[in-house]
Short mmCIF file of N, CA and C in Angstrom, two decimals:
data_model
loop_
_atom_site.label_atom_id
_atom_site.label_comp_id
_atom_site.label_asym_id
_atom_site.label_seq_id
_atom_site.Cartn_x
_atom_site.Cartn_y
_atom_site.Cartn_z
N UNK A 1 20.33 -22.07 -60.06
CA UNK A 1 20.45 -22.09 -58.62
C UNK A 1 19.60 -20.95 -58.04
N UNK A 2 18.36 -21.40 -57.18
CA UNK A 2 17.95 -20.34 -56.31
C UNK A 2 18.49 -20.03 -55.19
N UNK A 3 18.51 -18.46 -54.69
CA UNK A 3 19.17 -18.19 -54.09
C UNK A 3 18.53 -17.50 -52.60
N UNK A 4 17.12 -17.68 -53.24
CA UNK A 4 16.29 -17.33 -51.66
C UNK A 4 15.45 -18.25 -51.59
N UNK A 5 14.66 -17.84 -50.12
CA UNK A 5 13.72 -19.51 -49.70
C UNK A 5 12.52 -18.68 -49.74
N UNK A 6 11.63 -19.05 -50.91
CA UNK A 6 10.27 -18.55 -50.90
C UNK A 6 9.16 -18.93 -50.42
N UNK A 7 9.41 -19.77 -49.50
CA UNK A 7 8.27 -20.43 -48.42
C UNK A 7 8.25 -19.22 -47.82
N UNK A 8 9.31 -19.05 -47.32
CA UNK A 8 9.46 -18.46 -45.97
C UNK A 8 8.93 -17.07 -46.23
N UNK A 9 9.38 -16.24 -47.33
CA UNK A 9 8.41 -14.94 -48.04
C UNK A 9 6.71 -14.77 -47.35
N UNK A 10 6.43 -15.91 -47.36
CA UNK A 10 4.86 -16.24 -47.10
C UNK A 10 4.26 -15.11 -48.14
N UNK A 11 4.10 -15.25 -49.77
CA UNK A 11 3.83 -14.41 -50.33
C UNK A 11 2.55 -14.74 -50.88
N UNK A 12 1.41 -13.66 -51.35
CA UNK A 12 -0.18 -14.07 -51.49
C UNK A 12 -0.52 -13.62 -52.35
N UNK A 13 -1.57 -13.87 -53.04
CA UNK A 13 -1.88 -13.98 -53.99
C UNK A 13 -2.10 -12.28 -53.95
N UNK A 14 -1.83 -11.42 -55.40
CA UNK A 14 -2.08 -9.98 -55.34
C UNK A 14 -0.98 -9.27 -54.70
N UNK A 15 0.47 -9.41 -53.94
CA UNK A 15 1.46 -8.98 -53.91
C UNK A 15 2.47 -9.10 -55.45
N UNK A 16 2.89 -7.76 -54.74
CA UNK A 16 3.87 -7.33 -56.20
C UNK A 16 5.32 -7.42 -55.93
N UNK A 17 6.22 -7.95 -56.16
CA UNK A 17 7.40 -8.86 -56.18
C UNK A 17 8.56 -7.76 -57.12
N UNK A 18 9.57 -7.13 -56.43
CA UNK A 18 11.00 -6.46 -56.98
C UNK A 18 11.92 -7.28 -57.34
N UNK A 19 12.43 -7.68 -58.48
CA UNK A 19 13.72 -8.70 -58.05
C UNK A 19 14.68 -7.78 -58.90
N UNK A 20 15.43 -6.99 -57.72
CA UNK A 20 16.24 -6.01 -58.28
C UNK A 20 17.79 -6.61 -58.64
N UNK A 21 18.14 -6.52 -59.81
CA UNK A 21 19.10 -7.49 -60.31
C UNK A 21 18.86 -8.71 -60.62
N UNK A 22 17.80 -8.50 -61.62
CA UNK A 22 16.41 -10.09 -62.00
C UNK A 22 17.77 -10.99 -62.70
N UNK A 23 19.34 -10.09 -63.55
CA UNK A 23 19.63 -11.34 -64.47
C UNK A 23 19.12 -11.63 -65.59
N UNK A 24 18.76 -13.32 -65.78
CA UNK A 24 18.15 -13.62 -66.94
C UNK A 24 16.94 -14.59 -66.27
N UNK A 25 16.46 -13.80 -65.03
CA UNK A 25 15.11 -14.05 -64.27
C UNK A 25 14.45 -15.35 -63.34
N UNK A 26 16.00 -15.93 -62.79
CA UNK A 26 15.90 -17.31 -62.43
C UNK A 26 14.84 -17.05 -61.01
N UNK A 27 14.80 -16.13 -60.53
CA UNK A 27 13.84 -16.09 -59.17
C UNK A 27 12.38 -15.85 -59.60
N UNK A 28 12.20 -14.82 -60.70
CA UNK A 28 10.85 -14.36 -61.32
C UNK A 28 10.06 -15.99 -62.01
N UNK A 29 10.93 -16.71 -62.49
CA UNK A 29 10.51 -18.15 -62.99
C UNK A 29 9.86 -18.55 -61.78
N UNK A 30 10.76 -18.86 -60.93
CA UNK A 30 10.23 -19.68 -59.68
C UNK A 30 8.73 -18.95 -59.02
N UNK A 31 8.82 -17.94 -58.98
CA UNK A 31 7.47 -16.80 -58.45
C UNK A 31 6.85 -16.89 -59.19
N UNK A 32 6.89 -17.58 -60.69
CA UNK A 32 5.80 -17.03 -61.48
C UNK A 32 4.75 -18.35 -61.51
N UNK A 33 5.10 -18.82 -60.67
CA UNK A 33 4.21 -20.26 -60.20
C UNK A 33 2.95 -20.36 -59.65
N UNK A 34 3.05 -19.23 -58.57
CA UNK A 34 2.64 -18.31 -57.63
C UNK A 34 0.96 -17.88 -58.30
N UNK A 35 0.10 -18.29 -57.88
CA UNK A 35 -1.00 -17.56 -58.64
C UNK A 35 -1.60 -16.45 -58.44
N UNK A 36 -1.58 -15.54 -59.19
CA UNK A 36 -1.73 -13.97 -58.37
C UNK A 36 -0.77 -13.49 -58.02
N UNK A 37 0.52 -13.46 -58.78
CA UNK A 37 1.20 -13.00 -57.77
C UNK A 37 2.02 -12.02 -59.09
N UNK A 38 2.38 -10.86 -58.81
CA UNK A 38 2.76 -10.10 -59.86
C UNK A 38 4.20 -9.69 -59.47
N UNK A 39 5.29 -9.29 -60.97
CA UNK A 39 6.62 -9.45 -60.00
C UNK A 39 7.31 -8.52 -61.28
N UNK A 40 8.54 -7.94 -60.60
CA UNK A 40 9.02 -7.14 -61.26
C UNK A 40 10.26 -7.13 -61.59
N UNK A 41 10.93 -7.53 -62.41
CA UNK A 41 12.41 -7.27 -62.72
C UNK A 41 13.33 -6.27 -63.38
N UNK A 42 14.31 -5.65 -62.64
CA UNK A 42 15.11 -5.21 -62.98
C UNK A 42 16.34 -5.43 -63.15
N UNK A 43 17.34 -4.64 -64.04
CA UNK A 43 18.49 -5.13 -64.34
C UNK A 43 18.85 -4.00 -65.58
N UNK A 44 20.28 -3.93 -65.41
CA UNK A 44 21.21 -2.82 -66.27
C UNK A 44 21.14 -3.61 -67.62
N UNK A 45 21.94 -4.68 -67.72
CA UNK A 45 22.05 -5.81 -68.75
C UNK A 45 20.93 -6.21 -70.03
N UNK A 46 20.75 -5.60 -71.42
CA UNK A 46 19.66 -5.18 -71.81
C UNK A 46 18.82 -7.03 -72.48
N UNK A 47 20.76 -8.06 -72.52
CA UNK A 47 20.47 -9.16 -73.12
C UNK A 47 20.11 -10.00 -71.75
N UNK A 48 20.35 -9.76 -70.50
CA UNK A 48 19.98 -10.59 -69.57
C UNK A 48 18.43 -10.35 -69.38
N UNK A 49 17.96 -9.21 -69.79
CA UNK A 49 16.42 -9.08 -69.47
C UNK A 49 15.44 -9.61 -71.32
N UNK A 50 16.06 -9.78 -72.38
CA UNK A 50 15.46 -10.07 -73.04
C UNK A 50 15.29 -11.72 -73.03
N UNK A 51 16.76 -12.41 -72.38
CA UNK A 51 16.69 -13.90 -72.58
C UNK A 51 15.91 -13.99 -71.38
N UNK A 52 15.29 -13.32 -70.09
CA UNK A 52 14.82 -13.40 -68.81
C UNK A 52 13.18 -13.63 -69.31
N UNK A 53 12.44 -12.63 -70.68
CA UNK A 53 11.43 -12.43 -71.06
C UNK A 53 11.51 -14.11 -72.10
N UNK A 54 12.05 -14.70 -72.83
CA UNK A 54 12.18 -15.65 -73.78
C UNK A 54 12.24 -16.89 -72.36
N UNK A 55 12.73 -17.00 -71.34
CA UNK A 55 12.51 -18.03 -70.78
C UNK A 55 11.32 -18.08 -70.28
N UNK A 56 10.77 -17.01 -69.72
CA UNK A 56 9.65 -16.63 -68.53
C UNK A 56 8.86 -17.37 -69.86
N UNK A 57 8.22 -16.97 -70.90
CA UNK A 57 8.08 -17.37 -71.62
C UNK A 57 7.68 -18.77 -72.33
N UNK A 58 8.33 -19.60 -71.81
CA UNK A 58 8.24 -21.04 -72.19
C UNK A 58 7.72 -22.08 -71.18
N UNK A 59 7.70 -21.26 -70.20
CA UNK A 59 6.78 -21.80 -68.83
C UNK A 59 5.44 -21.66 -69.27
N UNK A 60 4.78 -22.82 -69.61
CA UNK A 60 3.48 -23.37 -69.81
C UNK A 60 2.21 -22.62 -68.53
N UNK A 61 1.29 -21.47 -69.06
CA UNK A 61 0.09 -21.35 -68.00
C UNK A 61 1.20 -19.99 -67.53
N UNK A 62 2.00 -19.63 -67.92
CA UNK A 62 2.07 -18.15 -67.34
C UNK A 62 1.26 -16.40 -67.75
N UNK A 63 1.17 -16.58 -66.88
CA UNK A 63 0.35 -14.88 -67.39
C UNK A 63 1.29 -13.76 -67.51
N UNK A 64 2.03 -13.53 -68.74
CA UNK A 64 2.52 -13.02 -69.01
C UNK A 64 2.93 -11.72 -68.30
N UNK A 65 1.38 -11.13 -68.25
CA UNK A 65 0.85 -9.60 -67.76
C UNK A 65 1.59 -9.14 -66.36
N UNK A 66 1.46 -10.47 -65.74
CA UNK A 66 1.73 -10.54 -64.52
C UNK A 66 3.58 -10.52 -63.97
N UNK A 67 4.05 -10.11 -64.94
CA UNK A 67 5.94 -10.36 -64.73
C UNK A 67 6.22 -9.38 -65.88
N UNK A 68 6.82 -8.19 -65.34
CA UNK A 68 7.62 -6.97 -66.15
C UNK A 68 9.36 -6.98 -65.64
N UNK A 69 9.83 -6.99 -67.03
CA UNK A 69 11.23 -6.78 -66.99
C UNK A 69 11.22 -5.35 -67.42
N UNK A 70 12.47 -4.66 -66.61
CA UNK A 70 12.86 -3.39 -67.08
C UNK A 70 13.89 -3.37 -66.74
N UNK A 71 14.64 -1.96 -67.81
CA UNK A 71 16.18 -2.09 -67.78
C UNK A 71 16.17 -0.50 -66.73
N UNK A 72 16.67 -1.05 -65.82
CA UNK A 72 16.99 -0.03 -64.72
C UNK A 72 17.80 -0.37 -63.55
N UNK A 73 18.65 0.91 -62.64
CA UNK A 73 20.03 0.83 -62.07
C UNK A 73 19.11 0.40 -60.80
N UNK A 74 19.93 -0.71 -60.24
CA UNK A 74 19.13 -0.65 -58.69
C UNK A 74 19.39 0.47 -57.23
N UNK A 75 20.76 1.19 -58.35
CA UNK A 75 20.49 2.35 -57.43
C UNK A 75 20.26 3.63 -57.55
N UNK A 76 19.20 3.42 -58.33
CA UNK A 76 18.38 4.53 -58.85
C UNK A 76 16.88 4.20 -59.54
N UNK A 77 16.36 3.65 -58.07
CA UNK A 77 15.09 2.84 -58.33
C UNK A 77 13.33 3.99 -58.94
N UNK A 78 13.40 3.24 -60.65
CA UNK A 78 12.10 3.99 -60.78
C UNK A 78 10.63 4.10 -60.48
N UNK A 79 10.51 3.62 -59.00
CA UNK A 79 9.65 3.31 -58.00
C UNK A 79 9.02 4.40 -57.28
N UNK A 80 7.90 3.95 -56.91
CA UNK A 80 7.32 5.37 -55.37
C UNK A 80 7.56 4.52 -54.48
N UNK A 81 7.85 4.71 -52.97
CA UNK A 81 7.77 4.12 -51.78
C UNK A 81 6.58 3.11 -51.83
N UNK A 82 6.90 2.36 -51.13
CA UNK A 82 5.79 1.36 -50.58
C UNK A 82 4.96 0.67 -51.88
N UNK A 83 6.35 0.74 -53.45
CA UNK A 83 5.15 -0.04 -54.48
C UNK A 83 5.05 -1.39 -54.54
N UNK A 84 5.94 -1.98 -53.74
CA UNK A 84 6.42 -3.55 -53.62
C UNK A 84 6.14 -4.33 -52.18
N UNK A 85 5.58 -5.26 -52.20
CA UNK A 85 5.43 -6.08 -51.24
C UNK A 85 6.79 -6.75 -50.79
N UNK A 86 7.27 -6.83 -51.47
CA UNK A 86 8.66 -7.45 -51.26
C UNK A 86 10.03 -7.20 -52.42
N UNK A 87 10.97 -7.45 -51.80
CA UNK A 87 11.99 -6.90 -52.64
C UNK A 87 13.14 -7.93 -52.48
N UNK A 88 13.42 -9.04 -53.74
CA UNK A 88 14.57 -9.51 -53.80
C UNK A 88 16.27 -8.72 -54.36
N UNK A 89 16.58 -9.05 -53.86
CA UNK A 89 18.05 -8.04 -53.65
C UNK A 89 19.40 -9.23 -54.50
N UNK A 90 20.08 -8.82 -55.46
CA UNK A 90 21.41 -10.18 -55.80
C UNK A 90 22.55 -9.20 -55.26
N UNK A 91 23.84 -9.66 -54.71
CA UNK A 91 24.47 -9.27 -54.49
C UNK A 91 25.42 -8.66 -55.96
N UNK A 92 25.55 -6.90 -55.41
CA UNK A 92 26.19 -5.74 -56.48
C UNK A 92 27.24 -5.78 -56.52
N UNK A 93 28.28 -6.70 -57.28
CA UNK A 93 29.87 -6.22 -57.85
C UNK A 93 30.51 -5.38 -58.61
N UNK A 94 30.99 -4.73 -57.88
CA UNK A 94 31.74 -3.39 -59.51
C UNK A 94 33.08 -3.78 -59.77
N UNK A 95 33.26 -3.48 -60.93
CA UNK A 95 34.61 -4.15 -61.55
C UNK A 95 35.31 -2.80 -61.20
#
């Protein structure tokens, strides 16, 4: 299930893509369609980002280069200001 509308992003070729709380990378799949378009995932969860890299993966014509998973807190982003064109956000539950 996607959970944002990426028309509407109006995103271009050579923007760099946050999907903070990537999961096991169901939005980075959909972006990675995108030609030129580079994207970044994060996430605490060390098996949601390895099965995220094994799916991304099996999508035929992806450029690998172009989609980084990393294991990091989204609130404690290892970023400089202004490194992302855009930033997908999943909603944060604490037990």
């Amino acid at each position: 299930m996607l959970t944002v509308d990426f028309p509407e992003l109006n995103l271009q070729k050579g923007d760099v893509v946050l999907d903070a709380g990537c999961g096991t990378g169901r939005h980075i799949r959909e972006l990675a369609g995108i030609t030129g378009l580079q994207t970044v995932g994060i996430d605490k969860n060390s098996a949601d980002l390895q099965k995220a890299g094994e799916l991304l993966g099996d999508i035929p014509g992806v450029i690998r280069e172009n989609h980084l998973f990393l294991d990091a807190d989204i609130r404690v982003l290892p970023f400089s200001d202004g490194s992302f064109d855009c930033v997908i956000c999943c909603e944060v539950l604490e037990h």
